[in-house]
mmCIF file of C-alpha atoms in Angstrom:
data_model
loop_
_atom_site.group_PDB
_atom_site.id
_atom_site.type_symbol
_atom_site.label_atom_id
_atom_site.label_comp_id
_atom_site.label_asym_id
_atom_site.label_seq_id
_atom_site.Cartn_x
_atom_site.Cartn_y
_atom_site.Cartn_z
ATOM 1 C CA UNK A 1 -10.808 66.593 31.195
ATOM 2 C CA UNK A 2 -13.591 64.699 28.824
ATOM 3 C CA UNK A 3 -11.507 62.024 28.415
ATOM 4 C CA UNK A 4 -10.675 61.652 32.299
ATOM 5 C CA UNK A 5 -14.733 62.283 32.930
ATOM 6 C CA UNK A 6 -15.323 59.405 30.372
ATOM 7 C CA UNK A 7 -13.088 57.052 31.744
ATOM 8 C CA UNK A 8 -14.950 57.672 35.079
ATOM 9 C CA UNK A 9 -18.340 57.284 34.131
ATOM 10 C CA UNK A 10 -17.349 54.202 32.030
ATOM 11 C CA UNK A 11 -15.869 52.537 35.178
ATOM 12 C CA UNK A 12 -19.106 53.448 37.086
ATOM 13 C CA UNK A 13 -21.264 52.263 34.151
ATOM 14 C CA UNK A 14 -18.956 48.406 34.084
ATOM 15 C CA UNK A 15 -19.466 48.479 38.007
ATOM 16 C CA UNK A 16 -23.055 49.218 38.042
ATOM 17 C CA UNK A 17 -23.100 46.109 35.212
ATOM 18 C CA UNK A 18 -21.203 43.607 37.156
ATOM 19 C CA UNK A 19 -23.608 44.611 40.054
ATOM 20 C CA UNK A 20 -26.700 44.292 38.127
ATOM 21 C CA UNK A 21 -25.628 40.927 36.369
ATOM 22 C CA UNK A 22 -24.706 39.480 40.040
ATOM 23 C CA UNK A 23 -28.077 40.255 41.562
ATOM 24 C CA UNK A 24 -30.015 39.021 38.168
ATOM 25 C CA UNK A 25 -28.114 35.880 39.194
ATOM 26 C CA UNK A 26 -30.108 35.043 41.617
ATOM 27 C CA UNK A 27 -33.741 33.781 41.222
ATOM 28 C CA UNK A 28 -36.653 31.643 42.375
ATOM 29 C CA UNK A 29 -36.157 28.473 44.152
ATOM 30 C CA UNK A 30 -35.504 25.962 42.018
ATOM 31 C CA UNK A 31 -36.386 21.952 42.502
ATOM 32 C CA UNK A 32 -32.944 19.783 41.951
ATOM 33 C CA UNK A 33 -34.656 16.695 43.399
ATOM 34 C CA UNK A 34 -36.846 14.587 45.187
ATOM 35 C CA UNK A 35 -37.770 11.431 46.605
ATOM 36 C CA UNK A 36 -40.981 9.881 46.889
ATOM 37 C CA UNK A 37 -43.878 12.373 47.456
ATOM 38 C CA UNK A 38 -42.924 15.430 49.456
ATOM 39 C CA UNK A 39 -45.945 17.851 49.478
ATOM 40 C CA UNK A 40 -45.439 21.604 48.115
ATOM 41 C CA UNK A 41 -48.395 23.967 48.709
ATOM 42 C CA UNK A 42 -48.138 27.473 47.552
ATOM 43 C CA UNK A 43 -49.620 30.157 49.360
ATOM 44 C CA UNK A 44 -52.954 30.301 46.985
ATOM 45 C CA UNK A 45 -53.537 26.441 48.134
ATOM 46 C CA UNK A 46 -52.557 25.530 44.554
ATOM 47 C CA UNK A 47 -49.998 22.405 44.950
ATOM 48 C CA UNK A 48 -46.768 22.469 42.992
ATOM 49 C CA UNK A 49 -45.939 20.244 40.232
ATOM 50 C CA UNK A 50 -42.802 18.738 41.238
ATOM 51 C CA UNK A 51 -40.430 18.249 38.084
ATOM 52 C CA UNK A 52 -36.705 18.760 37.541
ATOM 53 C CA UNK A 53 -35.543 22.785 37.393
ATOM 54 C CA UNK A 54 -39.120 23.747 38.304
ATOM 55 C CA UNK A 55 -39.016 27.010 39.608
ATOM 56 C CA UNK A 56 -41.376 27.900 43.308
ATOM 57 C CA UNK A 57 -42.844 31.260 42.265
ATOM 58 C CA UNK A 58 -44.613 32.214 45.481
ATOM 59 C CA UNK A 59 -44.428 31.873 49.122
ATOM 60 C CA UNK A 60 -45.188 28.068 49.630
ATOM 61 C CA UNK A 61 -45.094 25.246 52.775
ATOM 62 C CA UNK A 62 -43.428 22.243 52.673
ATOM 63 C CA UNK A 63 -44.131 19.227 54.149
ATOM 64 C CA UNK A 64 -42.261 15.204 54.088
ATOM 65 C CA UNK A 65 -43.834 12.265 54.938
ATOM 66 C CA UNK A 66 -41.523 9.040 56.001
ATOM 67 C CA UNK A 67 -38.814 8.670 53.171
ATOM 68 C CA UNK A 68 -39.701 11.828 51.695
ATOM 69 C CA UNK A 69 -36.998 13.988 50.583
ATOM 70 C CA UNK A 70 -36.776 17.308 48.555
ATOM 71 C CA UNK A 71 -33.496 18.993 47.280
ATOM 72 C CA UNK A 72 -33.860 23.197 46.186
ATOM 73 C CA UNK A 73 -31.370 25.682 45.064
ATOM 74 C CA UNK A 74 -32.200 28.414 46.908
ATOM 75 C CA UNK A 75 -30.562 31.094 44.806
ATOM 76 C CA UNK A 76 -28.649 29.665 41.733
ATOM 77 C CA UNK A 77 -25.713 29.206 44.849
ATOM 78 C CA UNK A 78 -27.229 27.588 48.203
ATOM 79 C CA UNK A 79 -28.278 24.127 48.428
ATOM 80 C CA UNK A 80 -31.515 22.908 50.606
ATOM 81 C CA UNK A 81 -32.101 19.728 51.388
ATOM 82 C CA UNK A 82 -35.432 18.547 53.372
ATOM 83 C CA UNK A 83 -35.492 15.524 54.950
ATOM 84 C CA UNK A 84 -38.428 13.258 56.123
ATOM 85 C CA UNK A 85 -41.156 14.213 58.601
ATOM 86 C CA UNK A 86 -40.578 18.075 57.797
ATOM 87 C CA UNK A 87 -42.415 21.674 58.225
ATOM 88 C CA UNK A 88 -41.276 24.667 56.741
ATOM 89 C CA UNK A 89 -42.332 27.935 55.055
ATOM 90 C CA UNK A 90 -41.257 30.405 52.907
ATOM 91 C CA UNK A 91 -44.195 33.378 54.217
ATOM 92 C CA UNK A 92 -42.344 36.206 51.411
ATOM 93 C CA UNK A 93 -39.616 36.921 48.981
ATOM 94 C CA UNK A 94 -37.460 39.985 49.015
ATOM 95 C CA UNK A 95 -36.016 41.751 45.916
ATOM 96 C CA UNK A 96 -39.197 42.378 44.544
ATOM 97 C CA UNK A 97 -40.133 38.541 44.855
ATOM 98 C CA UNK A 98 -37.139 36.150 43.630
ATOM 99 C CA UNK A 99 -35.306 35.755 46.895
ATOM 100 C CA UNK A 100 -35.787 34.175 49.839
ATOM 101 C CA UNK A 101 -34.684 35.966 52.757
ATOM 102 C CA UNK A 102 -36.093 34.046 55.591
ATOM 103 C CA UNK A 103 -37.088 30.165 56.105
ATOM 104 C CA UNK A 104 -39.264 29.210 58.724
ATOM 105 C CA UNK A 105 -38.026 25.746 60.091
ATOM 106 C CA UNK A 106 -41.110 24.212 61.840
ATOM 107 C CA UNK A 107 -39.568 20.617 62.554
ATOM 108 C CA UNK A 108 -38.036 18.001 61.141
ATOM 109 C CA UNK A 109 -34.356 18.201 59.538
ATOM 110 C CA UNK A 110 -32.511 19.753 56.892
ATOM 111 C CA UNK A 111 -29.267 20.802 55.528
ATOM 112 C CA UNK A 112 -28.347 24.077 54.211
ATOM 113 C CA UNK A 113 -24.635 24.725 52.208
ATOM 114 C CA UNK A 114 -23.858 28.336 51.341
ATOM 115 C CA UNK A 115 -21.584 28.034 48.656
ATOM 116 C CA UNK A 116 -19.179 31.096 48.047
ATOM 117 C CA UNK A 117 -20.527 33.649 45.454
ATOM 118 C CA UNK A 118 -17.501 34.790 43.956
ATOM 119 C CA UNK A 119 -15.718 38.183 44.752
ATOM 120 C CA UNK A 120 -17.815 40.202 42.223
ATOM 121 C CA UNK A 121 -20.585 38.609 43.278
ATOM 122 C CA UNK A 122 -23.005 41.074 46.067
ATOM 123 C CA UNK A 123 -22.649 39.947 49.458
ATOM 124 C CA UNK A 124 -26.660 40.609 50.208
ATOM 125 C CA UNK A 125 -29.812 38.117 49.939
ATOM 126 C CA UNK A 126 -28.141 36.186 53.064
ATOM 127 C CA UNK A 127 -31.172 33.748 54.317
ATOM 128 C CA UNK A 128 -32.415 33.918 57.996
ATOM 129 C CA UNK A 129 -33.457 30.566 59.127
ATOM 130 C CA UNK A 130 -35.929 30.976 61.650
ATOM 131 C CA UNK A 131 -37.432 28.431 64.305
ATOM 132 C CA UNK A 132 -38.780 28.425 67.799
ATOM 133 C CA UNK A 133 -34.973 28.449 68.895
ATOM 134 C CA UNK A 134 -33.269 31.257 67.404
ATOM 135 C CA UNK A 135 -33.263 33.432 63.759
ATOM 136 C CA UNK A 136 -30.173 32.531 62.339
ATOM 137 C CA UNK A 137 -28.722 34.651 59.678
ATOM 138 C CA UNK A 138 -26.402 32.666 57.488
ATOM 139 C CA UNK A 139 -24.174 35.137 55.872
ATOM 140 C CA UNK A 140 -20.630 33.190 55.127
ATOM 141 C CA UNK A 141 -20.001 29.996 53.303
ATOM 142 C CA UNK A 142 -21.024 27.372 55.529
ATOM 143 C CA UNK A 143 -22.533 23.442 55.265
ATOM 144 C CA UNK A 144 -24.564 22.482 58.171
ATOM 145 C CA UNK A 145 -27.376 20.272 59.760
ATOM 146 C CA UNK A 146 -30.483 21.749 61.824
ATOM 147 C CA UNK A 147 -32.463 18.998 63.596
ATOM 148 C CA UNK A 148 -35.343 19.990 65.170
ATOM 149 C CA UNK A 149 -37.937 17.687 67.390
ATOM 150 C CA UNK A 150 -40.726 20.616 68.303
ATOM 151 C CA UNK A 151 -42.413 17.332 70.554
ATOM 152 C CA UNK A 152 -39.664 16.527 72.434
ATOM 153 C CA UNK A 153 -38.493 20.760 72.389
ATOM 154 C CA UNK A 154 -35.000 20.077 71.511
ATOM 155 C CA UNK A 155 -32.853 21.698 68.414
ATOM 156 C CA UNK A 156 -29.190 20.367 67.023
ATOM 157 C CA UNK A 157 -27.025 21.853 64.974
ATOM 158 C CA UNK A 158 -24.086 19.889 62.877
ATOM 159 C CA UNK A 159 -21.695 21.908 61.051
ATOM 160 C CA UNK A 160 -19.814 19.557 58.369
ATOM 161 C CA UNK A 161 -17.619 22.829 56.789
ATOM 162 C CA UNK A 162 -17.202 26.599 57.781
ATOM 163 C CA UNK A 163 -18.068 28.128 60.730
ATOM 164 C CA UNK A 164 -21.534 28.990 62.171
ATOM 165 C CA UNK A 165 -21.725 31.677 64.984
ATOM 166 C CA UNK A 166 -24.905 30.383 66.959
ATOM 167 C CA UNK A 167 -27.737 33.106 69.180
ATOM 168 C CA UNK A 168 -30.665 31.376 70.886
ATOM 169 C CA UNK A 169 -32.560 34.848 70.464
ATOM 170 C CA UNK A 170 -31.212 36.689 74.291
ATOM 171 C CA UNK A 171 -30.003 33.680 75.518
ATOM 172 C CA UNK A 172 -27.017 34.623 77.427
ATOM 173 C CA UNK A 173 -24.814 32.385 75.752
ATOM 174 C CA UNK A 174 -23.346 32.028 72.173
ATOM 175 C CA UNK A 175 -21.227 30.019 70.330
ATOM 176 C CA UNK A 176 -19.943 29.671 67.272
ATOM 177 C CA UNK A 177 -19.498 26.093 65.462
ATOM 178 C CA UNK A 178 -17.093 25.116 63.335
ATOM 179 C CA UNK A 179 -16.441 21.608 61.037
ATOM 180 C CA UNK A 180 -16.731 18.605 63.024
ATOM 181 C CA UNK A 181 -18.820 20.253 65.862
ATOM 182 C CA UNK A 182 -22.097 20.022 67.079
ATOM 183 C CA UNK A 183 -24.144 21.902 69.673
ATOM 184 C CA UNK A 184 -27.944 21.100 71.068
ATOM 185 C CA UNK A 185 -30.291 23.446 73.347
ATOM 186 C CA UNK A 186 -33.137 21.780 74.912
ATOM 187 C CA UNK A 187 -35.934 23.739 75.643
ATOM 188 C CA UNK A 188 -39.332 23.685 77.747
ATOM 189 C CA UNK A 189 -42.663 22.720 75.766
ATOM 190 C CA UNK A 190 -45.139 25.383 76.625
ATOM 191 C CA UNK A 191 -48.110 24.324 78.227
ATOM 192 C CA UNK A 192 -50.177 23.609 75.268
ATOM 193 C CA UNK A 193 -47.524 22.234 73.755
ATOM 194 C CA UNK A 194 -47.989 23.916 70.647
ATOM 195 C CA UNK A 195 -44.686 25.672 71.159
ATOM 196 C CA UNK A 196 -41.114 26.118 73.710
ATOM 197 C CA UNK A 197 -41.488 28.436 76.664
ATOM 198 C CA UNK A 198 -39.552 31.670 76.975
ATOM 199 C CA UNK A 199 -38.682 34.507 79.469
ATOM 200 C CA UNK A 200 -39.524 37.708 77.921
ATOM 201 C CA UNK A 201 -37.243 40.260 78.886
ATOM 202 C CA UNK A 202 -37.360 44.408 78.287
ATOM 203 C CA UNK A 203 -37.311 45.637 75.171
ATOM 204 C CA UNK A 204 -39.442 42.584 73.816
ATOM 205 C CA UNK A 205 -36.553 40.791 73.768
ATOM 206 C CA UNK A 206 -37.018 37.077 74.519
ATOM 207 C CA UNK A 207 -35.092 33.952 76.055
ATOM 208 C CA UNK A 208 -35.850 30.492 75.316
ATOM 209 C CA UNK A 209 -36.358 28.535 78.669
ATOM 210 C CA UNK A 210 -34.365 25.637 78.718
ATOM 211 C CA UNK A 211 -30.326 24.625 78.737
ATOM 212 C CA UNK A 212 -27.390 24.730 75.825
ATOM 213 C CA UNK A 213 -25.078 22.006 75.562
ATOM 214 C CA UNK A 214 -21.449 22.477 75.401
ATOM 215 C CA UNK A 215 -20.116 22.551 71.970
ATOM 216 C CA UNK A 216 -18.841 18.591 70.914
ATOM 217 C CA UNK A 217 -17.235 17.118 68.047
ATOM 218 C CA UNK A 218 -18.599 14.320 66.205
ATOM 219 C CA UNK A 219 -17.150 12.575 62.727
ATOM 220 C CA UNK A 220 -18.178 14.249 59.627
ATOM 221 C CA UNK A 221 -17.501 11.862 57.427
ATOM 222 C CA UNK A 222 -18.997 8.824 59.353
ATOM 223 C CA UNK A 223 -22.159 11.282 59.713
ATOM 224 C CA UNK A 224 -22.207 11.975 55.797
ATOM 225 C CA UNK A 225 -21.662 8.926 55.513
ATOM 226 C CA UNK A 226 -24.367 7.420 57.354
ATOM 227 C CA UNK A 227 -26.790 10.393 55.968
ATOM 228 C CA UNK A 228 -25.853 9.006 52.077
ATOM 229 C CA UNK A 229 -26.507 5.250 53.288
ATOM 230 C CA UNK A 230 -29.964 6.146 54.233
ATOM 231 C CA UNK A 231 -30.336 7.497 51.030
ATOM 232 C CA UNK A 232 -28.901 4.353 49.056
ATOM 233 C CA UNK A 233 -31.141 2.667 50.801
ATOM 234 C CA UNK A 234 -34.370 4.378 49.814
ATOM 235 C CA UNK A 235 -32.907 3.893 46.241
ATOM 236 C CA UNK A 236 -32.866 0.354 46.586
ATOM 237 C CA UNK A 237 -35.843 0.012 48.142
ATOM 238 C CA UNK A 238 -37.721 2.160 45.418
ATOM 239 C CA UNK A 239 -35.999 -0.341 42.610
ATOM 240 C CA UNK A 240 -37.412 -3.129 44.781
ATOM 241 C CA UNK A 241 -40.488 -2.212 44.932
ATOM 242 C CA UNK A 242 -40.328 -1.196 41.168
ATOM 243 C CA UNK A 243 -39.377 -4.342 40.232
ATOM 244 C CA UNK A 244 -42.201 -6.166 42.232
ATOM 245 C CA UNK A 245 -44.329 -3.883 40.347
ATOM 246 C CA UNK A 246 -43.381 -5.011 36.958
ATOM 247 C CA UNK A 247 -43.150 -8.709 37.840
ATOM 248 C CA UNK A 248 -47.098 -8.724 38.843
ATOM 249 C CA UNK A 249 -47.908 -6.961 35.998
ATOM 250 C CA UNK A 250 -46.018 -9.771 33.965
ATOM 251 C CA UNK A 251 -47.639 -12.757 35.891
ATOM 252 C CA UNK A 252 -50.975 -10.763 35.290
ATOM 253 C CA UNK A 253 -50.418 -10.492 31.953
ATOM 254 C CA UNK A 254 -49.150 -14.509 31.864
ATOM 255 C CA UNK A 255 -52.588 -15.082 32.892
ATOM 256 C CA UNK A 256 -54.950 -13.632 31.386
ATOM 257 C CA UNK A 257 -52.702 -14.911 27.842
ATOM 258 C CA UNK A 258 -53.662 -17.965 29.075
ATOM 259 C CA UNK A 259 -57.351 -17.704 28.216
ATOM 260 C CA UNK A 260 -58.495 -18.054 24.866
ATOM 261 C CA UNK A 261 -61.589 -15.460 25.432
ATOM 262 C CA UNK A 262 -61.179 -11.940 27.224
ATOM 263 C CA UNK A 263 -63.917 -10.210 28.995
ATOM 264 C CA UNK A 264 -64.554 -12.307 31.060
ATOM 265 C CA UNK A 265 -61.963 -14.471 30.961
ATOM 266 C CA UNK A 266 -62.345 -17.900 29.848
ATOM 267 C CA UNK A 267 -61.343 -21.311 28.004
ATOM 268 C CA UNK A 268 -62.362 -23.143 25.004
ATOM 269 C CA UNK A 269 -65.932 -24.059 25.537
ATOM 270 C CA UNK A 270 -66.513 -22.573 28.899
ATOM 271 C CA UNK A 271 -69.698 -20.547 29.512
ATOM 272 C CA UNK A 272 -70.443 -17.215 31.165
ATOM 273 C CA UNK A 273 -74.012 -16.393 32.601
ATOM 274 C CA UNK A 274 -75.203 -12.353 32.970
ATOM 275 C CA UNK A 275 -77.961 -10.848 33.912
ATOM 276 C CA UNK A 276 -79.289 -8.014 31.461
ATOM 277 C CA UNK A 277 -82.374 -6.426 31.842
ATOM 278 C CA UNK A 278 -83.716 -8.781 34.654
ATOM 279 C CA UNK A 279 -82.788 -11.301 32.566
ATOM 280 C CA UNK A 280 -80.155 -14.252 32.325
ATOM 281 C CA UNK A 281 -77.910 -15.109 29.148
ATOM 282 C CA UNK A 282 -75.399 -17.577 28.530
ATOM 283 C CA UNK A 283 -72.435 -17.464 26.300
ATOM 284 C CA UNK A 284 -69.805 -20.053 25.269
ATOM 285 C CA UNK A 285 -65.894 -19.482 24.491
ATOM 286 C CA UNK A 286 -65.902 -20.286 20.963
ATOM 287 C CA UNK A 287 -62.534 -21.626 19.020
ATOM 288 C CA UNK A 288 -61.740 -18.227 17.736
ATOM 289 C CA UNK A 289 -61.656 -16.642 21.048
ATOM 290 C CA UNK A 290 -64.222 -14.817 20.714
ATOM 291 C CA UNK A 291 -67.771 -14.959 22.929
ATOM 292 C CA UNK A 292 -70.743 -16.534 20.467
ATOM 293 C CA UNK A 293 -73.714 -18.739 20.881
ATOM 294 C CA UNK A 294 -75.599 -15.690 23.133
ATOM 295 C CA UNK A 295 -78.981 -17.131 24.686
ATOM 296 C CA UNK A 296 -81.392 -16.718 27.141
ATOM 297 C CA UNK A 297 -81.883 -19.143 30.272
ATOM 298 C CA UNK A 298 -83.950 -19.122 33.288
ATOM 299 C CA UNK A 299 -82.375 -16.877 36.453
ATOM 300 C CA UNK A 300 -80.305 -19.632 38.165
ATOM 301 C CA UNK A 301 -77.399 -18.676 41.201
ATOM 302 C CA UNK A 302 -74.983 -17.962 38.359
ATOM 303 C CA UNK A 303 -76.954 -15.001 36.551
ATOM 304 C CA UNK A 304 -75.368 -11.925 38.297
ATOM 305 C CA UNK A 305 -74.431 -8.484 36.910
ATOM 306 C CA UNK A 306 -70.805 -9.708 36.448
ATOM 307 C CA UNK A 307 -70.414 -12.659 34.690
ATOM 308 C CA UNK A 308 -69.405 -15.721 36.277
ATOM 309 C CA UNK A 309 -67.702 -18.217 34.202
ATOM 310 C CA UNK A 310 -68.097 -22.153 35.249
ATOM 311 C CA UNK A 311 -68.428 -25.477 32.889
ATOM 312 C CA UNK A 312 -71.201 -25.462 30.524
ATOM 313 C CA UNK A 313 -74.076 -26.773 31.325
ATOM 314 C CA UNK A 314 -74.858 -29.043 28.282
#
């Protein structure tokens, strides 16, 4: 009997470890990438640092600029990506503040890939993504695209792998997506166009105002495909740009290596005139590069704060 009761209680003990190791797998959001400057504001104002692995410890707001792009692992398994001109907030963590369970989408576009845990892994800390259009609950492996233009009230959804079952909150009609399919509901801006209008039904329950699409397919890869150009091409432009950088910093550097004296810069025997003190000096670019022969001369057009550098005057 104690060796039946041990064998029990060990079995509960290994379950409750594989448990507890799955859910300490999961953790704060952690920064994989970025591109550009993409802004990160967590709620106590303070801005994030962005570097590689850094972890997003409290509830925070995300905004892109043009060409901005930020890639998070949500939870050591789901990938986020952010793409330019983008809102978003993370108001609260669950499991006493490592998970995100719900992501406000504001506008702009992202991608979200819920990889598969693993069968020991716990099937909980499933993320809600939440916008004017729906609350989505993403709770099986799935890759997919939400686009959403909040000015011209429209959201799309792209789903490259998986399936996606799709509720526009009591919107009488659902779907459910699956790889190669897309689906867009366009909605009514409310009338200070803050917002979408809805009919608000019993219950509290509400229905977006406006008309689904029917379900289409469209060409994954030629989508990816396009999506990874766009990114290549950022890339390039950044090493561009980089190596315009460098190349005026090398001409700059060319020319001021062409002056014998620094500060100001100048040639053999030139002369620079200063004013000091309400009164006007005059140096001359000596052989040795350095500044020598310092003396005073009456306030002429030349004696200024900065020096100006010209021909001698002797």
């Amino acid at each position: 009997m104690k060796s039946k009761s041990w064998e029990k209680m060990s079995k509960i003990f290994v379950g409750l470890l594989l448990l507890l190791a799955s859910v300490c797998s999961y953790g704060f959001p952690e920064i994989i990438s970025w591109q550009n400057s993409p802004l990160v504001v967590f709620d106590n104002k303070a801005q994030a640092v962005l570097s590689k692995k850094g972890l997003l410890k409290r509830p925070f707001a995300l905004v892109t600029a043009s060409r901005d792009e930020l890639q998070l692992s949500v939870n050591h398994f789901d990938r986020l990506t952010v793409y330019e001109k983008s809102k978003l907030q993370v108001l609260d963590f669950a499991n006493d503040g490592e998970i995100i369970a719900d992501l406000y989408l504001l506008n702009g576009k992202i991608r979200y890939t819920k990889n598969f845990r693993g069968k020991d892994k716990v099937s909980g800390f499933d993320i809600t993504v939440k916008s004017a259009f729906f609350d989505l609950k993403v709770s099986k492996p799935v890759d997919f695209f939400i686009e959403l233009n909040m000015n011209e009230a429209w959201v799309e959804i792209k789903v490259i792998k998986g399936s996606l079952p799709l509720e526009f909150f009591a919107y009488e009609k659902k779907v459910t997506l699956v790889e190669g399919q897309k689906a867009r509901f366009q909605g009514e801006r409310s009338a200070d166009k803050t917002g979408i209008q809805y009919d608000f039904l019993l219950g509290g329950r509400k229905v977006p105002k406006g008309q689904l699409s029917e379900v289409s397919d469209f060409d994954t890869a030629a989508y990816l495909k396009a999506d990874e150009a766009v990114r290549l091409k950022e890339i390039q432009r950044k090493k561009e740009s980089e190596a315009k950088r460098l190349e005026k910093i090398r001409k700059q550097k060319e020319y001021e290596d062409s002056f014998l004296c620094k500060n100001p810069f100048a040639h053999k025997d030139q002369c620079a005139w200063y004013l000091e003190d309400k009164k006007c000096f005059r140096k001359r670019c000596n052989a040795s590069g350095s500044w020598g022969d310092i003396i005073e001369r009456p306030v002429t057009a030349n004696c200024k704060p900065q020096p100006v550098v010209a021909p001698c005057d002797y």
